Amino acid sequence: MLYFVREHQIFLRQYGEQTAACTGCTGDKGVCGKTSDIAALQDRLTGALIGLAGAAGNTAPTEEMTRLMVEALFATVTNVNFSGESLKELIRLVEAEKARLSSNCLSCASPCGNQADYDMNLLWNAPEDIRSLKSLILFGIRGMAAYAYHAMILGYRDEAAEEFFYKALLMIGGNYEMEDLLPVVMEVGKVNLAYMELLDRANTETYGNPQPVTVPLTVEPGPFIIISGHDLRDLQLLLEQTEGTGINIYTHGEMLPAHAYPELKKYAHLKGNFGTAWQNQQKELADVPAPILFTTNCLMPVKESYADRVFTTSVVEYPEITHIDGKKDFSPVIRKALELGGYKTRQEFTGINGGHEVTTGFARNAVLSAAGTIVDAVKSGAIRHFFLVGGCDGARSGRNYYTEFVKQTPPDTIVLTLACGKYRFNDLDLGSIGDFPRIMDMGQCNDAYSAIKVAAALAEAFDCGLNELPLTLVLSWYEQKAVCILLSLLYLGLKNIYLGPTLPAFISPNVLQYLVDNYQITPVSTPEEDLKKILHN
């Protein structure tokens, strides 16, 4: 998101719809719940990172410095860090690292200014096309930092890819024209693809290849903990620390796909999934007799009715909420679960459409192991078309488009899905085509690489290009990870993507026209019209 701070008020431009009228927020607080003070601190942190990139110069960045940069960028992603104290500490650490790199600058008679913090108002007040392209780069590397962080936590790094963070920040802080910035925008997509591959390898080599699994939405009697976010390692540590305590663990939001990993689902007390879409958490968590642990983004402003039961860890923080530090001692969460005791009787919950269970685990290995059967089904006409309907969900009206779209897909089509947008329809029973359920969840937004690998394998099997496949991408966007994934798809040359529910507010008309002309990006209209157009073509 972009924040303009003017006279202690906030003007927020965000490519998600968590802005007033989908264009921006004015006043002391944004629709997302962040105050103008937090907005200003995020700007200061971003400006300090640009200064750190300048101070690094030709110096090879250390692992510690890059980890700090990745964590700081991740902290500025939507719905991650609401804590002013935490952001100030990150700024202090960045400034200390910059001072270490440029210690001689303090006594320099002719300072070059390369290490100075960047004034983000220069970006926000730049000509709209320059602002638009630099925003694509900034939002893209923020989302990419999330993938880098998750891989880094599991011990996986890509030093060549890490160097791009420094290059991208220098481009944001530099004086460049459109022709200089456009190639870097596409490079964000290229490097993000490398990070998605790295994270896929980190997850599968650590926890095994996901396997299709049915996950109940029922909560058993007794104490339990709900874990939300994306970080599989935090879930693993929580499972280890709660084993034998009588406490059950339930996933929430983007943690649902964890049930498909062999090394995680082997824990018998990993029971099921609680709740629906992330934006419903303020209602769904209000009366839950259990603690909730947020591991990464997707935290909404915490209501007083359940604030005493919320815990954060990793990069996510919220004022006056207990934070579990890097030692990952979840004892406070465990004590709270035992104190609250959970439900007295079995509780039956449903998804948004009334379903009592959901499926997940149809990642690249599971789908490609049946590639031959899928190809035969397409050639025989049993499968006419594939739709990848996924992306980030949000609260704005109009997102029921995706529910209706999936409901109206013909019975000879397959719906692949990933990310939190699937909660709009993942509890629907659309039946099967042979051995394949018509809805196949490929995982988190972090697992977009699976969808890319499946598409590439099918193109190879049919001896055609990606754009010649009977495949249409129907995407919903919300936050920074949606931007970097979209840029990766464009880098791969994918065209005719349907994008909604509204177009990004920060993209200028000229930049949008460039994307439409070169990649045929199409705004969604109605499910009926879009399906008619797609299947006719």
Coordinates of C-alpha atoms in Angstrom, one line a residue:
M1 CA 0.0 0.0 0.0
L2 CA 1.0 3.6 -0.5
Y3 CA 0.7 6.1 2.2
F4 CA 0.7 9.9 1.8
V5 CA 1.0 11.7 5.1
R6 CA -0.2 15.2 4.9
E7 CA -0.7 17.4 8.0
H8 CA -1.0 14.4 10.3
Q9 CA -3.6 12.8 8.0
I10 CA -3.3 9.7 5.9
F11 CA -4.0 9.3 2.2
L12 CA -3.7 5.7 1.3
R13 CA -3.4 4.3 -2.2
Q14 CA -3.5 0.6 -2.4
Y15 CA -3.9 -1.9 -5.1
G16 CA -6.1 -3.9 -2.8
E17 CA -9.6 -2.6 -2.1
Q18 CA -9.0 -1.9 1.5
T19 CA -9.1 1.8 0.8
A20 CA -12.0 4.3 0.8
A21 CA -13.8 4.1 -2.5
C22 CA -11.0 2.0 -3.9
T23 CA -8.9 5.0 -4.4
G24 CA -7.5 6.2 -1.1
C25 CA -8.1 7.0 2.6
T26 CA -8.0 10.4 4.3
G27 CA -8.2 11.0 8.0
D28 CA -6.4 9.7 11.0
K29 CA -6.9 6.0 10.2
G30 CA -7.1 4.0 7.0
V31 CA -9.7 1.4 6.2
C32 CA -7.1 -1.3 6.9
G33 CA -6.9 0.0 10.5
K34 CA -3.4 1.5 10.3
T35 CA -3.0 5.0 11.7
S36 CA -1.3 7.9 10.0
D37 CA 1.6 7.5 12.5
I38 CA 2.1 3.9 11.4
A39 CA 1.9 5.0 7.8
A40 CA 4.6 7.6 8.4
L41 CA 6.8 5.0 10.1
Q42 CA 6.4 2.6 7.2
D43 CA 7.5 5.4 4.9
R44 CA 10.5 6.2 7.1
L45 CA 11.5 2.5 7.1
T46 CA 11.2 2.3 3.3
G47 CA 13.3 5.4 2.9
A48 CA 15.9 4.1 5.3
L49 CA 16.1 0.8 3.3
I50 CA 16.7 2.8 0.1
G51 CA 19.5 4.6 2.0
L52 CA 20.9 1.3 3.1
A53 CA 20.9 0.1 -0.5
G54 CA 22.9 3.2 -1.4
A55 CA 25.3 2.8 1.4
A56 CA 25.9 -0.8 0.4
G57 CA 27.3 0.4 -2.9
N58 CA 29.5 -2.3 -4.4
T59 CA 29.9 -4.1 -1.1
A60 CA 28.8 -7.7 -1.0
P61 CA 25.8 -7.7 1.4
T62 CA 26.1 -10.0 4.4
E63 CA 23.5 -12.6 5.3
E64 CA 22.5 -10.5 8.3
M65 CA 22.1 -7.3 6.3
T66 CA 19.9 -9.0 3.7
R67 CA 17.9 -10.8 6.3
L68 CA 17.2 -7.4 7.9
M69 CA 16.2 -5.9 4.6
V70 CA 13.9 -8.8 3.8
E71 CA 12.2 -8.7 7.2
A72 CA 11.8 -4.9 7.0
L73 CA 10.2 -5.1 3.6
F74 CA 7.9 -7.9 4.8
A75 CA 6.9 -5.8 7.7
T76 CA 5.4 -3.2 5.4
V77 CA 3.1 -5.7 3.6
T78 CA -0.7 -5.2 4.2
N79 CA -2.0 -6.5 7.5
V80 CA 1.4 -7.4 9.0
N81 CA 2.8 -4.9 11.4
F82 CA 0.6 -2.4 13.3
S83 CA 3.1 -1.8 16.0
G84 CA 4.9 1.6 16.1
E85 CA 7.5 0.4 18.5
S86 CA 8.4 -2.6 16.3
L87 CA 8.7 -0.4 13.2
K88 CA 10.9 2.1 15.1
E89 CA 13.2 -0.8 16.1
L90 CA 13.5 -1.9 12.5
I91 CA 14.3 1.7 11.5
R92 CA 17.0 1.8 14.3
L93 CA 18.5 -1.5 13.0
V94 CA 18.6 -0.3 9.4
E95 CA 20.2 3.0 10.4
A96 CA 22.8 1.2 12.5
E97 CA 23.7 -1.1 9.6
K98 CA 23.9 1.9 7.3
A99 CA 26.2 3.7 9.8
R100 CA 28.4 0.6 9.9
L101 CA 28.8 0.5 6.1
S102 CA 29.4 4.2 5.8
S103 CA 31.4 5.1 8.9
N104 CA 33.8 7.2 6.9
C105 CA 30.9 9.4 5.6
L106 CA 30.6 11.1 8.9
S107 CA 34.0 12.9 8.4
C108 CA 33.7 13.3 4.6
A109 CA 34.3 16.8 3.4
S110 CA 32.3 16.2 0.2
P111 CA 29.4 14.0 1.1
C112 CA 27.8 12.3 -1.9
G113 CA 24.4 11.7 -0.2
N114 CA 24.2 8.1 -1.5
Q115 CA 23.6 6.8 2.0
A116 CA 21.0 9.4 2.9
D117 CA 17.5 8.2 3.7
Y118 CA 15.1 8.7 0.8
D119 CA 12.2 11.0 1.2
M120 CA 9.2 9.0 0.1
N121 CA 7.2 12.1 -0.7
L122 CA 9.5 12.3 -3.8
L123 CA 7.9 9.1 -5.0
W124 CA 4.3 9.9 -4.0
N125 CA 4.5 13.3 -5.7
A126 CA 6.3 12.1 -8.9
P127 CA 4.6 12.2 -12.3
E128 CA 1.9 9.6 -12.3
D129 CA 3.6 7.2 -14.8
I130 CA 6.9 7.3 -12.9
R131 CA 5.0 6.9 -9.6
S132 CA 3.0 4.0 -11.1
L133 CA 6.1 2.0 -12.3
K134 CA 8.1 2.7 -9.1
S135 CA 5.1 1.5 -7.1
L136 CA 5.0 -1.7 -9.1
I137 CA 8.6 -2.3 -8.2
L138 CA 8.2 -1.4 -4.6
F139 CA 5.0 -3.5 -4.0
G140 CA 6.6 -6.3 -6.0
I141 CA 9.7 -6.5 -3.9
R142 CA 7.6 -6.3 -0.7
G143 CA 5.6 -9.3 -1.8
M144 CA 8.8 -11.0 -2.9
A145 CA 10.3 -10.4 0.5
A146 CA 7.6 -12.5 2.0
Y147 CA 8.7 -15.5 -0.1
A148 CA 12.4 -14.8 0.6
Y149 CA 11.6 -14.7 4.4
H150 CA 9.7 -18.0 4.5
A151 CA 12.5 -19.7 2.5
M152 CA 15.2 -18.1 4.7
I153 CA 13.5 -19.4 7.9
L154 CA 13.9 -22.9 6.5
G155 CA 17.6 -22.3 5.7
Y156 CA 17.2 -21.7 1.9
R157 CA 18.8 -18.7 0.2
D158 CA 19.5 -17.4 -3.3
E159 CA 22.3 -14.9 -3.1
A160 CA 21.9 -13.8 -6.8
A161 CA 18.2 -13.1 -6.2
E162 CA 19.0 -11.3 -2.9
E163 CA 21.1 -8.8 -4.8
F164 CA 18.1 -7.6 -6.7
F165 CA 16.5 -6.2 -3.6
Y166 CA 19.3 -3.6 -3.5
K167 CA 19.0 -2.8 -7.2
A168 CA 15.3 -2.4 -7.0
L169 CA 15.5 -0.1 -4.0
L170 CA 18.1 2.1 -5.8
M171 CA 15.8 2.3 -8.9
I172 CA 12.9 3.5 -6.6
G173 CA 15.1 6.2 -5.1
G174 CA 16.8 7.2 -8.3
N175 CA 15.9 9.7 -11.0
Y176 CA 14.8 7.4 -13.9
E177 CA 12.4 7.6 -16.8
M178 CA 9.7 5.1 -18.0
E179 CA 12.1 3.3 -20.4
D180 CA 14.5 2.7 -17.5
L181 CA 11.9 1.5 -15.1
L182 CA 9.8 -0.8 -17.3
P183 CA 12.6 -3.5 -17.6
V184 CA 13.1 -3.5 -13.9
V185 CA 9.3 -4.0 -13.4
M186 CA 9.6 -7.2 -15.5
E187 CA 12.8 -8.2 -13.7
V188 CA 10.7 -8.2 -10.5
G189 CA 8.6 -10.9 -12.1
K190 CA 11.7 -12.8 -13.1
V191 CA 13.4 -12.7 -9.7
N192 CA 10.1 -13.4 -7.9
L193 CA 9.8 -16.6 -10.0
A194 CA 13.2 -17.7 -8.7
Y195 CA 12.0 -17.1 -5.1
M196 CA 8.8 -19.0 -5.6
E197 CA 10.8 -21.9 -6.9
L198 CA 13.1 -21.6 -3.9
L199 CA 10.3 -21.6 -1.4
D200 CA 8.6 -24.5 -3.1
R201 CA 11.8 -26.5 -2.8
A202 CA 12.3 -25.4 0.8
N203 CA 8.8 -26.5 1.8
T204 CA 8.8 -29.8 -0.1
E205 CA 12.3 -30.8 1.0
T206 CA 11.4 -30.0 4.6
Y207 CA 7.9 -31.3 4.9
G208 CA 7.4 -33.6 1.8
N209 CA 5.3 -33.2 -1.3
P210 CA 1.7 -32.2 -0.5
Q211 CA -0.9 -35.0 -0.9
P212 CA -4.6 -34.5 -1.5
V213 CA -6.5 -34.5 1.7
T214 CA -10.0 -33.7 3.0
V215 CA -10.0 -31.4 5.9
P216 CA -13.0 -31.2 8.3
L217 CA -14.5 -27.9 9.5
T218 CA -15.6 -29.5 12.8
V219 CA -14.0 -28.6 16.2
E220 CA -13.7 -31.3 18.7
P221 CA -14.4 -30.8 22.5
G222 CA -11.4 -29.7 24.7
P223 CA -8.7 -27.2 24.5
F224 CA -7.4 -26.1 21.1
I225 CA -5.3 -23.4 19.4
I226 CA -6.0 -21.7 16.1
I227 CA -2.9 -20.9 14.0
S228 CA -3.2 -18.4 11.1
G229 CA -0.8 -16.9 8.5
H230 CA 1.6 -18.7 6.2
D231 CA 4.6 -19.9 8.2
L232 CA 4.9 -23.7 8.2
R233 CA 7.8 -23.7 10.5
D234 CA 5.9 -21.9 13.2
L235 CA 3.1 -24.6 12.8
Q236 CA 5.7 -27.3 13.1
L237 CA 7.1 -25.9 16.3
L238 CA 3.7 -25.4 17.8
L239 CA 2.8 -29.0 17.0
E240 CA 5.9 -30.2 18.6
Q241 CA 5.4 -28.2 21.8
T242 CA 1.7 -29.2 22.1
E243 CA 2.2 -32.9 21.5
G244 CA 0.9 -34.9 24.4
T245 CA -0.8 -31.9 26.1
G246 CA -4.3 -32.7 25.0
I247 CA -4.5 -29.6 23.0
N248 CA -5.7 -29.8 19.4
I249 CA -4.5 -27.5 16.6
Y250 CA -6.7 -26.0 13.9
T251 CA -5.5 -24.1 10.9
H252 CA -7.0 -20.8 9.8
G253 CA -6.8 -18.9 6.5
E254 CA -3.7 -19.5 4.4
M255 CA -2.5 -22.2 6.9
L256 CA -5.1 -24.6 5.6
P257 CA -2.7 -26.3 3.0
A258 CA -0.4 -27.4 5.8
H259 CA -2.7 -30.4 6.3
A260 CA -1.4 -31.8 3.0
Y261 CA 2.3 -32.0 4.0
P262 CA 3.3 -35.5 5.2
E263 CA 5.7 -34.2 7.9
L264 CA 2.9 -32.0 9.4
K265 CA -0.2 -34.1 9.0
K266 CA 1.6 -37.0 10.9
Y267 CA 0.7 -35.1 14.1
A268 CA -2.6 -36.6 15.2
H269 CA -3.6 -33.4 17.0
L270 CA -3.6 -31.4 13.8
K271 CA -7.3 -31.7 13.5
G272 CA -9.0 -29.5 11.0
N273 CA -9.6 -25.9 9.7
F274 CA -11.4 -23.1 11.6
G275 CA -13.1 -20.2 10.0
T276 CA -13.5 -18.9 6.4
A277 CA -11.9 -16.0 4.7
W278 CA -9.3 -13.8 6.6
Q279 CA -11.5 -10.7 6.5
N280 CA -14.2 -12.5 8.5
Q281 CA -11.9 -13.0 11.5
Q282 CA -13.2 -10.1 13.6
K283 CA -16.6 -11.8 13.6
E284 CA -15.6 -15.5 13.7
L285 CA -13.0 -15.1 16.5
A286 CA -15.2 -13.0 18.8
D287 CA -16.5 -15.9 20.9
V288 CA -13.9 -18.6 20.4
P289 CA -12.8 -20.2 23.7
A290 CA -9.2 -20.6 22.4
P291 CA -6.1 -18.6 21.6
I292 CA -5.2 -17.6 18.1
L293 CA -1.6 -17.4 16.9
F294 CA -0.9 -15.2 13.9
T295 CA 2.4 -16.1 12.2
T296 CA 2.5 -13.7 9.2
N297 CA 0.2 -11.4 7.3
C298 CA -3.6 -11.4 7.3
L299 CA -4.0 -9.9 10.8
M300 CA -6.9 -7.5 11.0
P301 CA -7.2 -4.8 13.8
V302 CA -7.9 -6.8 16.9
K303 CA -11.2 -6.3 18.6
E304 CA -11.4 -5.9 22.4
S305 CA -13.7 -8.9 22.6
Y306 CA -10.9 -11.3 21.8
A307 CA -7.7 -9.3 22.3
D308 CA -6.7 -11.3 25.4
R309 CA -6.6 -14.5 23.2
V310 CA -4.5 -13.2 20.3
F311 CA -0.8 -13.9 20.1
T312 CA 1.6 -12.8 17.3
T313 CA 5.0 -14.1 16.2
S314 CA 7.5 -13.6 13.4
V315 CA 7.1 -10.3 11.5
V316 CA 3.4 -9.7 12.6
E317 CA 2.8 -7.4 15.6
Y318 CA 0.0 -5.4 17.1
P319 CA 0.0 -2.9 20.0
E320 CA -0.6 -4.5 23.4
I321 CA -0.8 -8.0 22.0
T322 CA 1.6 -10.6 23.4
H323 CA 4.4 -11.2 20.9
I324 CA 6.3 -14.5 20.8
D325 CA 9.9 -13.7 20.0
G326 CA 12.5 -15.6 17.8
K327 CA 13.0 -18.2 20.6
K328 CA 9.6 -19.6 19.6
D329 CA 8.6 -20.5 23.1
F330 CA 4.8 -20.9 22.7
S331 CA 4.2 -21.6 26.4
P332 CA 2.0 -18.5 26.8
V333 CA -0.3 -19.7 24.0
I334 CA -0.4 -23.2 25.5
R335 CA -1.3 -21.9 28.9
K336 CA -4.1 -19.8 27.5
A337 CA -5.5 -22.8 25.6
L338 CA -5.6 -24.9 28.8
E339 CA -7.1 -22.0 30.8
L340 CA -9.9 -21.4 28.2
G341 CA -10.6 -25.1 27.9
G342 CA -12.2 -25.0 24.4
Y343 CA -15.7 -26.1 23.6
K344 CA -17.6 -28.5 25.9
T345 CA -19.2 -30.3 23.0
R346 CA -18.4 -31.0 19.3
Q347 CA -19.0 -27.9 17.2
E348 CA -20.1 -28.2 13.6
F349 CA -19.0 -25.2 11.4
T350 CA -19.4 -24.7 7.7
G351 CA -17.7 -22.8 4.9
I352 CA -19.2 -19.7 3.2
N353 CA -21.5 -21.9 1.1
G354 CA -22.6 -24.3 3.8
G355 CA -20.1 -27.1 3.2
H356 CA -18.7 -29.1 6.1
E357 CA -15.3 -30.0 4.7
V358 CA -12.7 -28.7 2.2
T359 CA -9.9 -30.3 0.2
T360 CA -6.4 -29.3 -0.4
G361 CA -3.0 -30.7 -1.4
F362 CA -3.3 -30.7 -5.2
A363 CA 0.1 -29.2 -5.7
R364 CA 2.4 -29.8 -8.7
N365 CA 3.6 -33.2 -7.6
A366 CA 0.1 -34.5 -7.0
V367 CA -1.3 -33.1 -10.3
L368 CA 1.7 -34.0 -12.5
S369 CA 1.7 -37.6 -11.3
A370 CA -1.6 -37.9 -13.1
A371 CA -0.5 -35.8 -16.1
G372 CA -1.0 -38.6 -18.6
T373 CA -4.6 -39.2 -17.4
I374 CA -5.3 -35.5 -17.6
V375 CA -4.0 -35.3 -21.1
D376 CA -6.1 -38.2 -22.2
A377 CA -9.2 -36.7 -20.6
V378 CA -8.6 -33.4 -22.5
K379 CA -8.0 -35.3 -25.8
S380 CA -11.2 -37.3 -25.3
G381 CA -13.3 -34.3 -24.5
A382 CA -14.0 -35.3 -20.9
I383 CA -12.2 -32.1 -19.8
R384 CA -12.9 -29.1 -22.0
H385 CA -11.2 -26.3 -20.1
F386 CA -9.1 -25.5 -17.0
F387 CA -9.7 -22.4 -14.9
L388 CA -7.2 -21.1 -12.4
V389 CA -9.4 -19.1 -10.1
G390 CA -7.4 -17.8 -7.2
G391 CA -5.6 -14.9 -5.6
C392 CA -6.1 -12.7 -2.6
D393 CA -9.5 -12.2 -1.1
G394 CA -10.9 -9.0 0.4
A395 CA -14.0 -7.6 2.0
R396 CA -15.3 -5.3 -0.7
S397 CA -18.6 -6.1 -2.3
G398 CA -18.2 -7.6 -5.8
R399 CA -16.0 -10.5 -4.8
N400 CA -18.9 -12.8 -4.9
Y401 CA -18.1 -12.7 -8.6
Y402 CA -15.6 -15.5 -8.0
T403 CA -18.2 -17.7 -6.1
E404 CA -20.7 -17.3 -8.9
F405 CA -18.0 -17.8 -11.6
V406 CA -17.0 -21.1 -10.1
K407 CA -20.6 -22.2 -9.6
Q408 CA -21.4 -21.5 -13.3
T409 CA -18.4 -23.3 -14.7
P410 CA -19.6 -26.2 -16.9
P411 CA -19.4 -29.8 -15.6
D412 CA -16.7 -30.7 -18.1
T413 CA -14.3 -28.1 -16.7
I414 CA -11.7 -28.2 -13.9
V415 CA -11.2 -25.3 -11.4
L416 CA -7.7 -25.0 -10.0
T417 CA -7.3 -22.6 -7.1
L418 CA -4.8 -21.3 -4.6
A419 CA -4.4 -18.5 -2.1
C420 CA -7.1 -17.2 0.2
G421 CA -9.5 -16.3 -2.6
K422 CA -10.5 -20.0 -2.6
Y423 CA -12.6 -19.5 0.6
R424 CA -15.2 -18.0 -1.6
F425 CA -16.0 -21.4 -3.1
N426 CA -13.8 -24.2 -1.7
D427 CA -16.6 -25.8 0.3
L428 CA -18.7 -26.2 -2.8
D429 CA -19.3 -29.8 -4.1
L430 CA -19.1 -29.6 -7.9
G431 CA -18.6 -33.3 -8.3
S432 CA -15.7 -35.0 -10.2
I433 CA -14.5 -35.8 -13.7
G434 CA -13.3 -39.3 -13.5
D435 CA -10.8 -39.4 -10.6
F436 CA -10.4 -35.7 -10.5
P437 CA -12.5 -33.4 -8.2
R438 CA -13.7 -30.4 -10.2
I439 CA -12.2 -28.1 -7.5
M440 CA -8.5 -28.7 -6.8
D441 CA -6.8 -26.5 -4.2
M442 CA -3.1 -26.1 -5.0
G443 CA -2.2 -24.3 -1.7
Q444 CA -1.2 -20.9 -0.4
C445 CA -0.4 -17.8 -2.4
N446 CA 3.1 -19.0 -1.5
D447 CA 2.5 -22.0 -3.7
A448 CA 1.8 -20.2 -7.0
Y449 CA 4.9 -22.0 -8.4
S450 CA 2.9 -25.2 -8.4
A451 CA 0.3 -23.7 -10.8
I452 CA 3.1 -22.5 -13.1
K453 CA 4.8 -25.9 -13.2
V454 CA 1.5 -27.6 -14.0
A455 CA 0.8 -25.2 -16.8
A456 CA 4.3 -25.7 -18.2
A457 CA 4.1 -29.5 -18.0
L458 CA 0.7 -29.5 -19.8
A459 CA 2.1 -27.2 -22.5
E460 CA 4.9 -29.6 -23.0
A461 CA 2.6 -32.6 -23.1
F462 CA 0.4 -30.9 -25.7
D463 CA 3.4 -29.5 -27.6
C464 CA 2.1 -26.0 -27.5
G465 CA 2.7 -22.6 -25.9
L466 CA 1.3 -21.6 -22.5
N467 CA -1.2 -19.3 -24.2
E468 CA -2.4 -22.1 -26.4
L469 CA -3.5 -24.3 -23.5
P470 CA -7.2 -24.7 -22.7
L471 CA -6.5 -22.7 -19.5
T472 CA -7.7 -19.3 -18.3
L473 CA -6.5 -17.4 -15.3
V474 CA -9.2 -15.6 -13.4
L475 CA -7.4 -13.7 -10.6
S476 CA -8.4 -11.6 -7.6
W477 CA -5.8 -9.3 -6.2
Y478 CA -5.5 -7.6 -2.8
E479 CA -2.0 -7.1 -1.5
Q480 CA 1.7 -7.1 -2.4
K481 CA 2.2 -10.8 -3.0
A482 CA -0.6 -10.6 -5.7
V483 CA 1.5 -7.9 -7.5
C484 CA 4.7 -9.9 -7.6
I485 CA 2.9 -13.1 -8.7
L486 CA 1.2 -11.1 -11.5
L487 CA 4.5 -9.7 -12.6
S488 CA 5.9 -13.3 -12.7
L489 CA 3.1 -14.4 -14.9
L490 CA 3.7 -11.5 -17.2
Y491 CA 7.4 -12.3 -17.3
L492 CA 6.5 -15.8 -18.5
G493 CA 4.5 -14.2 -21.3
L494 CA 1.1 -15.3 -20.1
K495 CA -1.7 -13.3 -21.7
N496 CA -5.5 -12.9 -21.5
I497 CA -5.6 -12.9 -17.7
Y498 CA -8.9 -11.8 -16.2
L499 CA -8.2 -9.5 -13.2
G500 CA -10.6 -8.1 -10.6
P501 CA -12.7 -7.3 -8.8
T502 CA -11.4 -3.8 -9.6
L503 CA -8.2 -2.6 -11.2
P504 CA -5.3 -1.3 -9.0
A505 CA -5.8 2.3 -8.1
F506 CA -2.1 3.1 -8.2
I507 CA -1.6 2.1 -11.9
S508 CA -1.7 5.1 -14.2
P509 CA -3.8 5.0 -17.4
N510 CA -0.6 4.8 -19.6
V511 CA 0.9 1.9 -17.6
L512 CA -2.5 0.1 -17.6
Q513 CA -2.8 0.6 -21.4
Y514 CA 0.7 -0.9 -21.8
L515 CA -0.3 -4.0 -19.8
V516 CA -3.5 -4.3 -21.8
D517 CA -1.8 -3.8 -25.2
N518 CA 1.1 -6.2 -24.5
Y519 CA -0.6 -8.8 -22.3
Q520 CA -4.3 -8.5 -23.0
I521 CA -5.1 -8.2 -19.3
T522 CA -8.9 -8.0 -19.1
P523 CA -11.0 -6.6 -16.2
V524 CA -13.6 -9.0 -15.0
S525 CA -17.2 -8.2 -16.0
T526 CA -19.9 -10.7 -15.0
P527 CA -19.5 -14.4 -14.6
E528 CA -22.0 -15.1 -17.4
E529 CA -20.3 -12.7 -19.9
D530 CA -16.7 -13.8 -19.0
L531 CA -17.5 -17.5 -19.2
K532 CA -19.2 -17.0 -22.6
K533 CA -16.2 -15.1 -23.9
I534 CA -13.6 -17.6 -22.6
L535 CA -15.3 -20.8 -23.7
H536 CA -16.3 -19.3 -27.1
N537 CA -12.6 -18.5 -27.8

